[in-house]
Amino acid sequence: MLKARSRVAVGPLRRPVITPIPLTSVDALVEELRPVEPMVAIRPRTLRRTAERFVTTFPGDVLYAVKCNPEPTVLRALWRGGVRHFDCASLGEIRVVRSLFADAQIHYMHPIKQAAAIREAYETFGVRDFSVDSAEEIEKIVAATNGARDLGIYVRLAMPKGQTVYDLSGKFGAPAAEMPALLRQARAAAKVLGLCFHVGSQCMDPGVYERALELAGRVIAEAGVQVDGIDVGGGFPVSYPDVTPPALGAYFEAIQRGFARLGLAQGTRLWCEPGRALVAAGASLVVQVEARRGDVLYINDGIYGNLSDAGVPKWRFPARLVRKADGSAVEASAETTGFAFYGPTCDSADFMQGPFFLPSDVKTGDWIELGQLGAYGACLRTAFNGFDRVLLTEVRDEPLLTTPGHLDGSDAIVGQPADRTVQA
Ligand SMILES: *Cc1c(COP(=O)(O)O)cnc(C)c1O
């Protein structure tokens, strides 16, 4: 039989040999490694503490949306913070999670799946929960699992447009008018029937969740079936430059209110699927300036690398000049300028408008820390033009930005002195 071989174009993140790990800070790492490749600095303690906050204050179960950052170091830190449920959208994500945690609860929450992937998820990886948004997908799941009697089926409700910064309303979800029939069909096939939605990413208004739950209540009432679970999806926001969202608690309160108002049976489960909010602060990206032309910096990473969201979506990340007192550098100027970036590839679309605010005298050879890139950073990179090498490191310093309600500050991180680092 002819077998097609597939290979991965993007190499794994490379880990320099560091003794002992982790070092204290991005500054210490830059001084020691002087990285000429982009460097992802993961903050396992920030990840663990953010996870603890979510798990202990959300009034239900927290499913981590793995697509946001599937790096094993990140997944382990979330696990240590108490996350036991994982929202996966592909067999690839399911394999990674299962290989790390034999006891993880994995949920396959992509509404359009291949039959073979459903079968493998069910038979090999113990997945029982699946999301759907069509009659065809319900039939597909039933057929692929040979009419299994222990399925959890979550019917995804479409959301109105324009509720969030990053709209996801166009692609998935059944219109409210189709929901009652789908809920009845899924009820007949499922042991556990759920309703799920995703309001979109970086949702700045807690009321959006309450209104979504209200709409969910209407379609459930119309369907006239018992629903065993509600999944309010992701979309919880984080701070970006000039953007401070309402505190996390305001979101959880809105969800709690909206959920209570549905008047569902005692024991009905409540889930959320945060991605961005759990991991954004958990990693910074450190880039180096390769050339400066006016207020435009040519850096060693770009939209085909770890900065995809800084391109067309024009996402702005907090920026900090990392210039160490190593003899070669002078004190940075107090005056700041808003810079735009070009990435390393030959494509003129490899452009990041920013503005990224940095000391006005930033120059070739300087390093820049870009924050909030634990979410939708490294996971989006490609190998285009041969720029696919990224260093992976761990740090214990504080993130560049915090989000209200994520960390309460009472368990502030105490830094340790920098130790020796040796590059592989
Ligand atoms: C992407 C995604 C999430 C996570 O969204 P965030 O905005 O990063 O929280 C959650 N659920 C589903 C179904 C998704 O596609």
Short mmCIF file of C-alpha atoms and ligand atoms in Angstrom, two decimals:
data_model
loop_
_atom_site.label_atom_id
_atom_site.label_comp_id
_atom_site.label_asym_id
_atom_site.label_seq_id
_atom_site.Cartn_x
_atom_site.Cartn_y
_atom_site.Cartn_z
CA MET A 1 0.00 0.00 0.00
CA LEU A 2 1.23 3.45 -0.86
CA LYS A 3 1.68 5.61 2.20
CA ALA A 4 1.82 9.37 2.04
CA ARG A 5 4.30 10.92 4.39
CA SER A 6 3.73 14.26 5.97
CA ARG A 7 6.31 16.38 7.69
CA VAL A 8 6.24 19.44 9.84
CA ALA A 9 7.87 22.50 8.29
CA VAL A 10 8.12 24.44 11.51
CA GLY A 11 10.81 23.18 13.84
CA PRO A 12 10.16 22.86 17.55
CA LEU A 13 11.06 25.76 19.77
CA ARG A 14 14.70 25.25 20.75
CA ARG A 15 15.76 25.26 24.34
CA PRO A 16 19.19 26.59 25.16
CA VAL A 17 21.01 24.70 27.89
CA ILE A 18 20.68 26.84 30.97
CA THR A 19 22.13 25.99 34.37
CA PRO A 20 20.46 26.41 36.65
CA ILE A 21 16.98 27.10 35.32
CA PRO A 22 15.03 29.21 35.45
CA LEU A 23 16.91 32.49 35.37
CA THR A 24 15.39 35.49 37.04
CA SER A 25 14.42 37.74 34.23
CA VAL A 26 14.34 38.64 30.57
CA ASP A 27 17.15 41.12 31.25
CA ALA A 28 19.39 38.45 32.75
CA LEU A 29 18.75 36.12 29.83
CA VAL A 30 19.48 38.76 27.22
CA GLU A 31 22.71 39.66 28.95
CA GLU A 32 23.77 36.05 29.16
CA LEU A 33 22.55 34.68 25.82
CA ARG A 34 22.65 37.81 23.62
CA PRO A 35 20.10 36.04 21.41
CA VAL A 36 20.26 36.70 17.66
CA GLU A 37 17.16 34.57 17.13
CA PRO A 38 13.74 35.53 18.50
CA MET A 39 13.43 34.30 22.08
CA VAL A 40 10.23 33.22 23.77
CA ALA A 41 10.49 33.75 27.53
CA ILE A 42 7.82 31.73 29.30
CA ARG A 43 6.69 32.66 32.82
CA PRO A 44 5.53 29.40 34.38
CA ARG A 45 4.74 31.07 37.70
CA THR A 46 2.51 33.68 36.08
CA LEU A 47 0.76 30.91 34.15
CA ARG A 48 0.25 28.83 37.28
CA ARG A 49 -1.08 31.75 39.29
CA THR A 50 -3.45 32.88 36.54
CA ALA A 51 -4.74 29.32 36.20
CA GLU A 52 -5.25 29.12 39.98
CA ARG A 53 -7.24 32.33 39.87
CA PHE A 54 -9.50 31.04 37.09
CA VAL A 55 -10.00 27.59 38.57
CA THR A 56 -10.78 28.87 42.06
CA THR A 57 -13.09 31.73 41.09
CA PHE A 58 -14.99 30.60 37.97
CA PRO A 59 -18.31 29.08 39.09
CA GLY A 60 -17.77 25.90 37.05
CA ASP A 61 -15.04 24.01 35.17
CA VAL A 62 -12.26 25.74 33.25
CA LEU A 63 -11.28 24.21 29.89
CA TYR A 64 -8.04 25.61 28.47
CA ALA A 65 -8.33 26.37 24.72
CA VAL A 66 -5.13 24.63 23.65
CA LYS A 67 -4.79 26.36 20.25
CA CYS A 68 -3.79 29.57 22.01
CA ASN A 69 -0.46 28.09 23.14
CA PRO A 70 0.18 24.33 22.99
CA GLU A 71 3.77 24.51 24.28
CA PRO A 72 4.31 21.69 26.82
CA THR A 73 5.91 24.08 29.35
CA VAL A 74 2.74 26.16 29.21
CA LEU A 75 0.43 23.17 29.49
CA ARG A 76 2.37 21.86 32.51
CA ALA A 77 2.21 25.23 34.28
CA LEU A 78 -1.56 25.39 33.75
CA TRP A 79 -1.90 21.85 35.04
CA ARG A 80 0.03 22.81 38.17
CA GLY A 81 -2.39 25.70 38.54
CA GLY A 82 -5.30 23.25 38.62
CA VAL A 83 -6.50 23.11 35.02
CA ARG A 84 -7.72 19.57 34.30
CA HIS A 85 -9.93 20.14 31.24
CA PHE A 86 -8.64 20.89 27.76
CA ASP A 87 -10.56 22.26 24.79
CA CYS A 88 -8.92 20.74 21.73
CA ALA A 89 -9.74 21.35 18.07
CA SER A 90 -7.62 18.70 16.36
CA LEU A 91 -6.07 15.27 16.84
CA GLY A 92 -2.70 17.00 17.04
CA GLU A 93 -3.78 18.97 20.11
CA ILE A 94 -5.44 15.92 21.63
CA ARG A 95 -2.23 13.89 21.24
CA VAL A 96 -0.10 16.56 22.90
CA VAL A 97 -2.42 16.87 25.89
CA ARG A 98 -2.81 13.12 26.33
CA SER A 99 0.93 12.53 26.05
CA LEU A 100 1.49 14.95 28.96
CA PHE A 101 -1.47 14.13 31.21
CA ALA A 102 -2.98 10.65 31.34
CA ASP A 103 -5.82 11.99 33.52
CA ALA A 104 -6.71 15.10 31.51
CA GLN A 105 -10.34 15.56 30.50
CA ILE A 106 -10.18 16.29 26.79
CA HIS A 107 -13.07 17.85 24.91
CA TYR A 108 -13.14 17.98 21.11
CA MET A 109 -14.82 21.36 20.61
CA HIS A 110 -14.41 22.00 16.87
CA PRO A 111 -17.85 21.92 15.22
CA ILE A 112 -16.51 20.41 11.96
CA LYS A 113 -14.39 17.28 12.32
CA GLN A 114 -13.26 14.43 10.12
CA ALA A 115 -15.02 11.13 10.80
CA ALA A 116 -11.66 9.35 11.24
CA ALA A 117 -10.53 11.98 13.74
CA ILE A 118 -13.74 11.58 15.77
CA ARG A 119 -13.22 7.80 15.82
CA GLU A 120 -9.60 8.07 16.92
CA ALA A 121 -10.41 10.67 19.56
CA TYR A 122 -13.14 8.45 20.97
CA GLU A 123 -11.38 5.08 20.76
CA THR A 124 -7.73 5.93 21.38
CA PHE A 125 -7.85 9.07 23.49
CA GLY A 126 -11.00 8.59 25.54
CA VAL A 127 -12.70 11.74 24.30
CA ARG A 128 -16.44 11.77 24.97
CA ASP A 129 -17.47 15.41 24.45
CA PHE A 130 -17.84 16.92 20.99
CA SER A 131 -19.26 20.18 19.71
CA VAL A 132 -21.51 20.44 16.65
CA ASP A 133 -23.44 23.09 14.78
CA SER A 134 -25.32 21.02 12.19
CA ALA A 135 -27.47 17.92 11.80
CA GLU A 136 -24.83 16.41 9.55
CA GLU A 137 -22.16 16.68 12.26
CA ILE A 138 -24.39 14.95 14.84
CA GLU A 139 -24.93 12.08 12.39
CA LYS A 140 -21.20 11.97 11.68
CA ILE A 141 -20.35 11.60 15.36
CA VAL A 142 -22.96 8.92 15.92
CA ALA A 143 -21.71 6.96 12.90
CA ALA A 144 -18.02 7.37 13.72
CA THR A 145 -18.53 6.07 17.26
CA ASN A 146 -20.89 3.23 16.18
CA GLY A 147 -23.78 4.79 18.06
CA ALA A 148 -21.91 5.10 21.36
CA ARG A 149 -24.20 5.55 24.36
CA ASP A 150 -21.85 7.74 26.38
CA LEU A 151 -21.50 10.80 24.16
CA GLY A 152 -21.57 14.40 25.32
CA ILE A 153 -22.80 16.59 22.46
CA TYR A 154 -22.52 20.37 22.73
CA VAL A 155 -24.56 22.28 20.16
CA ARG A 156 -22.93 25.58 19.30
CA LEU A 157 -25.12 28.64 19.11
CA ALA A 158 -24.07 31.41 16.70
CA MET A 159 -23.41 34.81 18.24
CA PRO A 160 -24.41 38.21 16.92
CA LYS A 161 -21.62 40.10 15.13
CA GLY A 162 -19.45 42.83 16.58
CA GLN A 163 -19.39 41.96 20.29
CA THR A 164 -15.63 41.59 20.58
CA VAL A 165 -12.37 42.96 19.28
CA TYR A 166 -11.66 39.75 17.35
CA ASP A 167 -14.94 38.64 15.83
CA LEU A 168 -15.55 34.92 15.28
CA SER A 169 -19.24 35.02 14.54
CA GLY A 170 -19.04 34.27 10.83
CA LYS A 171 -17.64 30.77 10.76
CA PHE A 172 -19.27 28.53 13.36
CA GLY A 173 -22.49 28.24 15.25
CA ALA A 174 -26.09 27.47 14.33
CA PRO A 175 -28.53 30.37 14.02
CA ALA A 176 -30.99 30.58 16.91
CA ALA A 177 -33.81 29.51 14.59
CA GLU A 178 -32.10 26.16 13.89
CA MET A 179 -31.11 25.48 17.50
CA PRO A 180 -34.32 23.87 18.83
CA ALA A 181 -34.28 21.15 16.14
CA LEU A 182 -30.56 20.53 16.64
CA LEU A 183 -30.92 20.33 20.43
CA ARG A 184 -33.71 17.76 20.05
CA GLN A 185 -31.69 15.71 17.56
CA ALA A 186 -28.59 15.84 19.80
CA ARG A 187 -30.70 14.96 22.88
CA ALA A 188 -31.71 11.70 21.21
CA ALA A 189 -28.08 10.81 20.46
CA ALA A 190 -26.29 12.05 23.56
CA LYS A 191 -25.96 10.96 27.15
CA VAL A 192 -24.99 14.52 28.04
CA LEU A 193 -26.51 17.36 26.05
CA GLY A 194 -24.85 20.73 26.15
CA LEU A 195 -25.13 24.13 24.59
CA CYS A 196 -21.99 26.10 23.81
CA PHE A 197 -21.07 29.41 22.24
CA HIS A 198 -18.04 31.60 21.75
CA VAL A 199 -18.57 35.33 21.95
CA GLY A 200 -15.34 36.08 20.03
CA SER A 201 -11.94 36.97 21.40
CA GLN A 202 -10.98 39.88 23.70
CA CYS A 203 -14.55 40.66 24.77
CA MET A 204 -14.52 43.99 26.61
CA ASP A 205 -18.10 43.85 27.95
CA PRO A 206 -19.15 41.29 30.61
CA GLY A 207 -22.77 41.92 29.62
CA VAL A 208 -22.14 40.12 26.33
CA TYR A 209 -22.01 36.79 28.21
CA GLU A 210 -25.22 37.54 30.06
CA ARG A 211 -27.04 38.36 26.83
CA ALA A 212 -25.65 35.24 25.16
CA LEU A 213 -27.00 33.15 28.05
CA GLU A 214 -30.37 34.85 27.68
CA LEU A 215 -30.47 33.83 24.01
CA ALA A 216 -29.40 30.32 25.02
CA GLY A 217 -32.31 30.21 27.46
CA ARG A 218 -34.78 31.12 24.72
CA VAL A 219 -33.66 28.36 22.34
CA ILE A 220 -33.56 25.78 25.15
CA ALA A 221 -37.12 26.67 26.16
CA GLU A 222 -38.25 26.42 22.56
CA ALA A 223 -36.55 23.05 22.15
CA GLY A 224 -38.30 21.72 25.24
CA VAL A 225 -35.47 19.33 26.12
CA GLN A 226 -33.32 18.92 29.19
CA VAL A 227 -29.88 20.45 28.83
CA ASP A 228 -27.11 19.09 31.08
CA GLY A 229 -24.34 21.58 30.41
CA ILE A 230 -23.66 25.15 29.31
CA ASP A 231 -20.28 26.16 27.90
CA VAL A 232 -19.76 29.91 27.66
CA GLY A 233 -16.58 29.58 25.60
CA GLY A 234 -13.55 31.86 25.71
CA GLY A 235 -13.18 35.53 24.91
CA PHE A 236 -12.01 36.79 28.31
CA PRO A 237 -9.81 39.82 27.66
CA VAL A 238 -6.37 40.90 28.86
CA SER A 239 -4.66 44.26 29.11
CA TYR A 240 -2.85 45.72 26.11
CA PRO A 241 -1.28 49.18 25.78
CA ASP A 242 -4.02 51.74 26.53
CA VAL A 243 -6.52 48.92 27.02
CA THR A 244 -7.56 47.81 30.50
CA PRO A 245 -10.56 45.51 30.59
CA PRO A 246 -13.11 45.21 33.41
CA ALA A 247 -11.93 42.91 36.21
CA LEU A 248 -12.22 39.18 35.66
CA GLY A 249 -14.68 38.91 38.53
CA ALA A 250 -17.19 41.11 36.67
CA TYR A 251 -17.24 38.53 33.86
CA PHE A 252 -17.72 35.62 36.24
CA GLU A 253 -20.52 37.45 38.05
CA ALA A 254 -22.30 38.20 34.77
CA ILE A 255 -21.99 34.55 33.76
CA GLN A 256 -23.19 33.36 37.17
CA ARG A 257 -26.23 35.67 36.95
CA GLY A 258 -27.07 34.65 33.40
CA PHE A 259 -26.63 30.97 34.21
CA ALA A 260 -28.79 31.15 37.35
CA ARG A 261 -31.54 32.89 35.39
CA LEU A 262 -31.79 29.91 33.01
CA GLY A 263 -33.27 27.94 35.92
CA LEU A 264 -31.70 24.68 34.75
CA ALA A 265 -31.77 21.56 36.92
CA GLN A 266 -29.50 21.26 39.94
CA GLY A 267 -26.21 19.71 38.82
CA THR A 268 -26.19 21.26 35.35
CA ARG A 269 -22.54 21.79 34.53
CA LEU A 270 -21.06 25.15 33.60
CA TRP A 271 -17.88 25.43 31.57
CA CYS A 272 -15.72 28.17 30.14
CA GLU A 273 -12.93 27.85 27.56
CA PRO A 274 -10.39 30.62 28.11
CA GLY A 275 -7.37 30.83 25.85
CA ARG A 276 -5.94 34.35 25.70
CA ALA A 277 -6.77 35.26 29.31
CA LEU A 278 -5.03 32.20 30.77
CA VAL A 279 -1.76 32.53 28.88
CA ALA A 280 -1.19 36.00 27.37
CA ALA A 281 0.88 37.31 30.29
CA GLY A 282 2.66 33.98 30.52
CA ALA A 283 5.24 34.70 27.83
CA SER A 284 7.16 37.57 26.31
CA LEU A 285 8.94 37.65 22.99
CA VAL A 286 12.42 39.11 22.82
CA VAL A 287 13.47 40.43 19.41
CA GLN A 288 16.59 42.18 18.17
CA VAL A 289 16.77 45.33 16.04
CA GLU A 290 18.65 44.63 12.78
CA ALA A 291 18.29 48.09 11.23
CA ARG A 292 16.64 51.40 11.91
CA ARG A 293 15.22 53.72 9.25
CA GLY A 294 13.60 56.73 10.86
CA ASP A 295 10.76 55.53 13.06
CA VAL A 296 10.72 52.07 11.48
CA LEU A 297 12.68 49.24 13.04
CA TYR A 298 13.67 46.14 11.08
CA ILE A 299 13.51 43.33 13.64
CA ASN A 300 14.28 39.60 13.53
CA ASP A 301 10.66 38.44 13.92
CA GLY A 302 7.46 39.31 12.12
CA ILE A 303 4.01 38.38 10.91
CA TYR A 304 5.16 35.01 9.52
CA GLY A 305 6.84 34.32 12.85
CA ASN A 306 5.63 34.99 16.36
CA LEU A 307 3.98 38.33 15.58
CA SER A 308 1.16 37.34 13.27
CA ASP A 309 -1.40 39.35 15.24
CA ALA A 310 0.69 42.52 14.95
CA GLY A 311 0.22 42.37 11.17
CA VAL A 312 -3.21 42.55 9.58
CA PRO A 313 -5.11 42.48 12.92
CA LYS A 314 -2.86 45.43 13.95
CA TRP A 315 -2.64 44.13 17.51
CA ARG A 316 -0.40 46.28 19.71
CA PHE A 317 1.84 44.72 22.31
CA PRO A 318 3.59 46.38 25.23
CA ALA A 319 7.23 47.03 24.28
CA ARG A 320 10.28 47.56 26.49
CA LEU A 321 13.85 48.26 25.47
CA VAL A 322 16.25 45.72 26.97
CA ARG A 323 19.57 47.48 27.04
CA LYS A 324 21.98 46.17 29.56
CA ALA A 325 24.85 48.01 31.16
CA ASP A 326 27.46 45.86 29.46
CA GLY A 327 29.77 48.66 28.43
CA SER A 328 28.51 48.88 24.87
CA ALA A 329 25.28 50.65 25.67
CA VAL A 330 24.46 53.98 27.18
CA GLU A 331 21.41 54.85 29.24
CA ALA A 332 18.25 54.85 27.14
CA SER A 333 16.68 58.23 26.44
CA ALA A 334 13.70 59.24 28.52
CA GLU A 335 11.84 60.47 25.46
CA THR A 336 9.74 57.83 23.66
CA THR A 337 8.69 57.42 20.05
CA GLY A 338 6.00 55.25 18.50
CA PHE A 339 7.79 52.84 16.17
CA ALA A 340 6.52 50.56 13.42
CA PHE A 341 8.31 47.26 12.71
CA TYR A 342 9.29 45.35 9.60
CA GLY A 343 9.83 41.60 10.00
CA PRO A 344 12.76 39.60 8.59
CA THR A 345 11.11 38.11 5.48
CA CYS A 346 11.30 39.64 1.98
CA ASP A 347 7.54 40.25 1.88
CA SER A 348 6.64 43.92 2.25
CA ALA A 349 3.43 42.76 3.93
CA ASP A 350 5.66 41.63 6.80
CA PHE A 351 4.88 44.92 8.52
CA MET A 352 3.62 45.75 11.99
CA GLN A 353 2.10 49.17 12.28
CA GLY A 354 2.06 49.42 16.07
CA PRO A 355 2.83 52.00 17.28
CA PHE A 356 5.23 50.33 19.68
CA PHE A 357 6.49 52.92 22.16
CA LEU A 358 10.21 52.76 22.90
CA PRO A 359 12.99 55.15 23.95
CA SER A 360 13.66 57.42 20.99
CA ASP A 361 17.32 56.42 20.69
CA VAL A 362 16.68 52.72 20.06
CA LYS A 363 19.28 51.45 17.60
CA THR A 364 20.58 48.47 15.66
CA GLY A 365 21.63 45.65 17.99
CA ASP A 366 19.20 46.57 20.77
CA TRP A 367 16.83 43.99 22.16
CA ILE A 368 13.12 44.62 22.69
CA GLU A 369 10.80 42.71 24.96
CA LEU A 370 7.25 42.46 23.64
CA GLY A 371 4.71 41.40 26.25
CA GLN A 372 1.36 39.56 26.29
CA LEU A 373 2.62 37.14 23.65
CA GLY A 374 1.86 33.96 25.55
CA ALA A 375 -1.40 34.00 23.58
CA TYR A 376 -1.52 33.62 19.80
CA GLY A 377 2.22 34.21 19.44
CA ALA A 378 4.54 31.27 18.80
CA CYS A 379 1.63 29.00 17.86
CA LEU A 380 0.99 31.00 14.68
CA ARG A 381 4.48 31.00 13.23
CA THR A 382 5.52 29.55 9.87
CA ALA A 383 8.85 28.64 8.27
CA PHE A 384 8.48 31.21 5.48
CA ASN A 385 11.78 32.45 4.06
CA GLY A 386 13.69 30.17 6.41
CA PHE A 387 13.00 32.15 9.56
CA ASP A 388 11.67 29.47 11.85
CA ARG A 389 14.18 29.30 14.68
CA VAL A 390 13.04 30.42 18.09
CA LEU A 391 14.75 30.08 21.44
CA LEU A 392 12.64 28.90 24.33
CA THR A 393 13.49 30.07 27.85
CA GLU A 394 11.82 30.41 31.23
CA VAL A 395 11.83 33.45 33.51
CA ARG A 396 10.47 34.39 36.92
CA ASP A 397 10.05 38.15 36.51
CA GLU A 398 6.69 39.89 36.32
CA PRO A 399 4.91 40.33 32.97
CA LEU A 400 4.96 43.76 31.30
CA LEU A 401 1.22 44.19 31.86
CA THR A 402 -1.26 42.73 34.30
CA THR A 403 -5.00 42.35 33.87
CA PRO A 404 -7.41 43.35 36.66
CA GLY A 405 -8.46 40.35 38.70
CA HIS A 406 -5.90 37.94 37.26
CA LEU A 407 -3.30 38.14 40.02
CA ASP A 408 -4.12 39.72 43.31
CA GLY A 409 -0.55 40.75 44.15
CA SER A 410 -0.56 39.28 47.64
CA ASP A 411 1.63 36.43 46.46
CA ALA A 412 4.08 38.63 44.57
CA ILE A 413 6.99 36.88 42.95
CA VAL A 414 10.29 37.28 44.76
CA GLY A 415 13.14 37.41 42.29
CA GLN A 416 16.35 35.45 42.62
CA PRO A 417 19.80 36.61 41.56
CA ALA A 418 20.77 35.73 38.02
CA ASP A 419 22.90 32.63 37.63
CA ARG A 420 25.27 31.39 35.01
CA THR A 421 23.90 30.47 31.62
CA VAL A 422 25.58 28.40 28.97
CA GLN A 423 24.24 28.24 25.46
CA ALA A 424 24.11 24.82 23.81
C1 LIG B 1 -10.27 30.11 20.19
C2 LIG B 1 -11.33 29.49 21.00
C3 LIG B 1 -11.36 29.68 22.37
C4 LIG B 1 -10.42 30.60 23.11
O1 LIG B 1 -10.71 31.92 22.82
P1 LIG B 1 -9.98 33.13 23.62
O2 LIG B 1 -10.57 34.33 23.03
O3 LIG B 1 -8.53 32.98 23.35
O4 LIG B 1 -10.31 32.96 25.05
C5 LIG B 1 -12.34 29.02 23.11
N1 LIG B 1 -13.23 28.21 22.50
C6 LIG B 1 -13.22 28.01 21.16
C7 LIG B 1 -14.24 27.10 20.58
C8 LIG B 1 -12.28 28.63 20.37
O5 LIG B 1 -12.29 28.45 19.05
#
